[in-house]
Amino acid sequence: QVQLVESGGGLVQPGGSLRLSCEVSGFDLSSYTVAWFRQAPGKEREGVLSMYNGDGRIYYGDSVQGRFSISLDNAKNAVYLQMNNLKPEDTAVYYCAAGRLRSSYIWNLPGYYPHWGQGTQVTVSS
């Protein structure tokens, strides 16, 4: 079975950093698009970044480009989200997701990802 489990969320001050983990099982990381999404109260779920299985490139949302990065550890079957220079507007529940996408143009559309973690809360506040 395919399974994803997030961890690492918490409280952090503006300008701080946080590293989220997503442990995966049941699939090969190299053949799947892996992505991070986030959802704040009253807002739609939005794509943060992803690594597309078709070309291996990383796609970012404009609001996090230059501040967030994704990395994979095949030995540990884990995906990480490094978040730097955090802002209050980054506050949300963060989810990792996986799927085999046919186009990079849909990287930020939640409906195309069949596999999801349970989410972890990130709160940025002074």
GROMACS .gro file of C-alpha atoms in nm:
model
  126
    1GLN     CA    1   0.000   0.000   0.000
    2VAL     CA    2   0.104   0.358  -0.065
    3GLN     CA    3   0.146   0.561   0.251
    4LEU     CA    4   0.279   0.907   0.336
    5VAL     CA    5   0.332   1.046   0.686
    6GLU     CA    6   0.429   1.408   0.756
    7SER     CA    7   0.604   1.542   1.063
    8GLY     CA    8   0.804   1.842   1.179
    9GLY     CA    9   0.542   2.115   1.201
   10GLY     CA   10   0.518   2.358   1.488
   11LEU     CA   11   0.542   2.719   1.599
   12VAL     CA   12   0.811   2.945   1.458
   13GLN     CA   13   0.875   3.320   1.460
   14PRO     CA   14   0.876   3.526   1.140
   15GLY     CA   15   1.212   3.495   0.969
   16GLY     CA   16   1.274   3.156   1.121
   17SER     CA   17   1.322   2.818   0.958
   18LEU     CA   18   1.151   2.482   0.976
   19ARG     CA   19   1.210   2.145   0.815
   20LEU     CA   20   0.921   1.911   0.740
   21SER     CA   21   0.957   1.541   0.675
   22CYS     CA   22   0.742   1.303   0.473
   23GLU     CA   23   0.814   0.934   0.514
   24VAL     CA   24   0.682   0.729   0.225
   25SER     CA   25   0.624   0.362   0.158
   26GLY     CA   26   0.471   0.147  -0.111
   27PHE     CA   27   0.614   0.324  -0.415
   28ASP     CA   28   0.937   0.425  -0.583
   29LEU     CA   29   1.018   0.791  -0.527
   30SER     CA   30   1.203   0.815  -0.856
   31SER     CA   31   0.896   0.726  -1.063
   32TYR     CA   32   0.645   0.953  -0.887
   33THR     CA   33   0.589   1.323  -0.868
   34VAL     CA   34   0.620   1.426  -0.504
   35ALA     CA   35   0.477   1.756  -0.389
   36TRP     CA   36   0.400   1.973  -0.091
   37PHE     CA   37   0.069   2.151  -0.059
   38ARG     CA   38  -0.068   2.377   0.211
   39GLN     CA   39  -0.410   2.492   0.320
   40ALA     CA   40  -0.492   2.782   0.550
   41PRO     CA   41  -0.834   2.820   0.716
   42GLY     CA   42  -1.092   2.944   0.468
   43LYS     CA   43  -0.856   2.913   0.172
   44GLU     CA   44  -0.811   2.662  -0.106
   45ARG     CA   45  -0.535   2.407  -0.095
   46GLU     CA   46  -0.240   2.542  -0.292
   47GLY     CA   47   0.070   2.386  -0.436
   48VAL     CA   48   0.393   2.486  -0.264
   49LEU     CA   49   0.644   2.293  -0.472
   50SER     CA   50   0.688   1.962  -0.648
   51MET     CA   51   0.944   1.747  -0.822
   52TYR     CA   52   0.789   1.630  -1.148
   53ASN     CA   53   0.841   1.264  -1.240
   54GLY     CA   54   0.851   1.345  -1.612
   55ASP     CA   55   1.165   1.561  -1.610
   56GLY     CA   56   1.289   1.571  -1.252
   57ARG     CA   57   1.253   1.948  -1.239
   58ILE     CA   58   1.124   2.136  -0.939
   59TYR     CA   59   0.819   2.361  -0.969
   60TYR     CA   60   0.744   2.633  -0.716
   61GLY     CA   61   0.460   2.859  -0.626
   62ASP     CA   62   0.554   3.225  -0.660
   63SER     CA   63   0.508   3.297  -0.290
   64VAL     CA   64   0.775   3.050  -0.177
   65GLN     CA   65   1.026   3.054  -0.461
   66GLY     CA   66   1.371   3.129  -0.324
   67ARG     CA   67   1.270   3.048   0.034
   68PHE     CA   68   1.162   2.682   0.025
   69SER     CA   69   1.335   2.378  -0.115
   70ILE     CA   70   1.261   2.008  -0.155
   71SER     CA   71   1.500   1.718  -0.116
   72LEU     CA   72   1.473   1.340  -0.137
   73ASP     CA   73   1.652   1.070   0.057
   74ASN     CA   74   1.603   0.740  -0.124
   75ALA     CA   75   1.779   0.540   0.147
   76LYS     CA   76   1.533   0.664   0.409
   77ASN     CA   77   1.233   0.677   0.172
   78ALA     CA   78   1.174   1.034   0.279
   79VAL     CA   79   1.094   1.371   0.127
   80TYR     CA   80   1.187   1.693   0.305
   81LEU     CA   81   1.062   2.049   0.284
   82GLN     CA   82   1.311   2.307   0.405
   83MET     CA   83   1.140   2.636   0.481
   84ASN     CA   84   1.348   2.948   0.540
   85ASN     CA   85   1.259   3.310   0.607
   86LEU     CA   86   0.911   3.212   0.713
   87LYS     CA   87   0.632   3.468   0.702
   88PRO     CA   88   0.296   3.484   0.883
   89GLU     CA   89   0.120   3.413   0.554
   90ASP     CA   90   0.297   3.077   0.542
   91THR     CA   91   0.079   2.960   0.831
   92ALA     CA   92  -0.117   2.656   0.715
   93VAL     CA   93  -0.152   2.283   0.735
   94TYR     CA   94   0.113   2.134   0.512
   95TYR     CA   95   0.057   1.810   0.322
   96CYS     CA   96   0.285   1.588   0.119
   97ALA     CA   97   0.139   1.418  -0.185
   98ALA     CA   98   0.243   1.177  -0.457
   99GLY     CA   99   0.119   1.075  -0.799
  100ARG     CA  100   0.227   0.984  -1.148
  101LEU     CA  101   0.149   1.296  -1.345
  102ARG     CA  102   0.133   1.311  -1.723
  103SER     CA  103   0.216   1.681  -1.747
  104SER     CA  104   0.403   1.935  -1.539
  105TYR     CA  105   0.126   2.187  -1.606
  106ILE     CA  106  -0.093   2.020  -1.344
  107TRP     CA  107   0.169   2.003  -1.071
  108ASN     CA  108  -0.024   2.240  -0.843
  109LEU     CA  109  -0.369   2.083  -0.882
  110PRO     CA  110  -0.457   1.867  -0.580
  111GLY     CA  111  -0.707   1.655  -0.772
  112TYR     CA  112  -0.433   1.490  -0.973
  113TYR     CA  113  -0.257   1.347  -0.668
  114PRO     CA  114  -0.414   1.023  -0.543
  115HIS     CA  115  -0.187   0.978  -0.241
  116TRP     CA  116  -0.177   1.215   0.057
  117GLY     CA  117  -0.033   1.241   0.403
  118GLN     CA  118  -0.234   1.346   0.707
  119GLY     CA  119  -0.091   1.698   0.725
  120THR     CA  120   0.118   1.887   0.980
  121GLN     CA  121   0.045   2.233   1.121
  122VAL     CA  122   0.291   2.517   1.065
  123THR     CA  123   0.223   2.841   1.252
  124VAL     CA  124   0.438   3.150   1.193
  125SER     CA  125   0.374   3.416   1.456
  126SER     CA  126   0.559   3.658   1.680
   0.00000   0.00000   0.00000
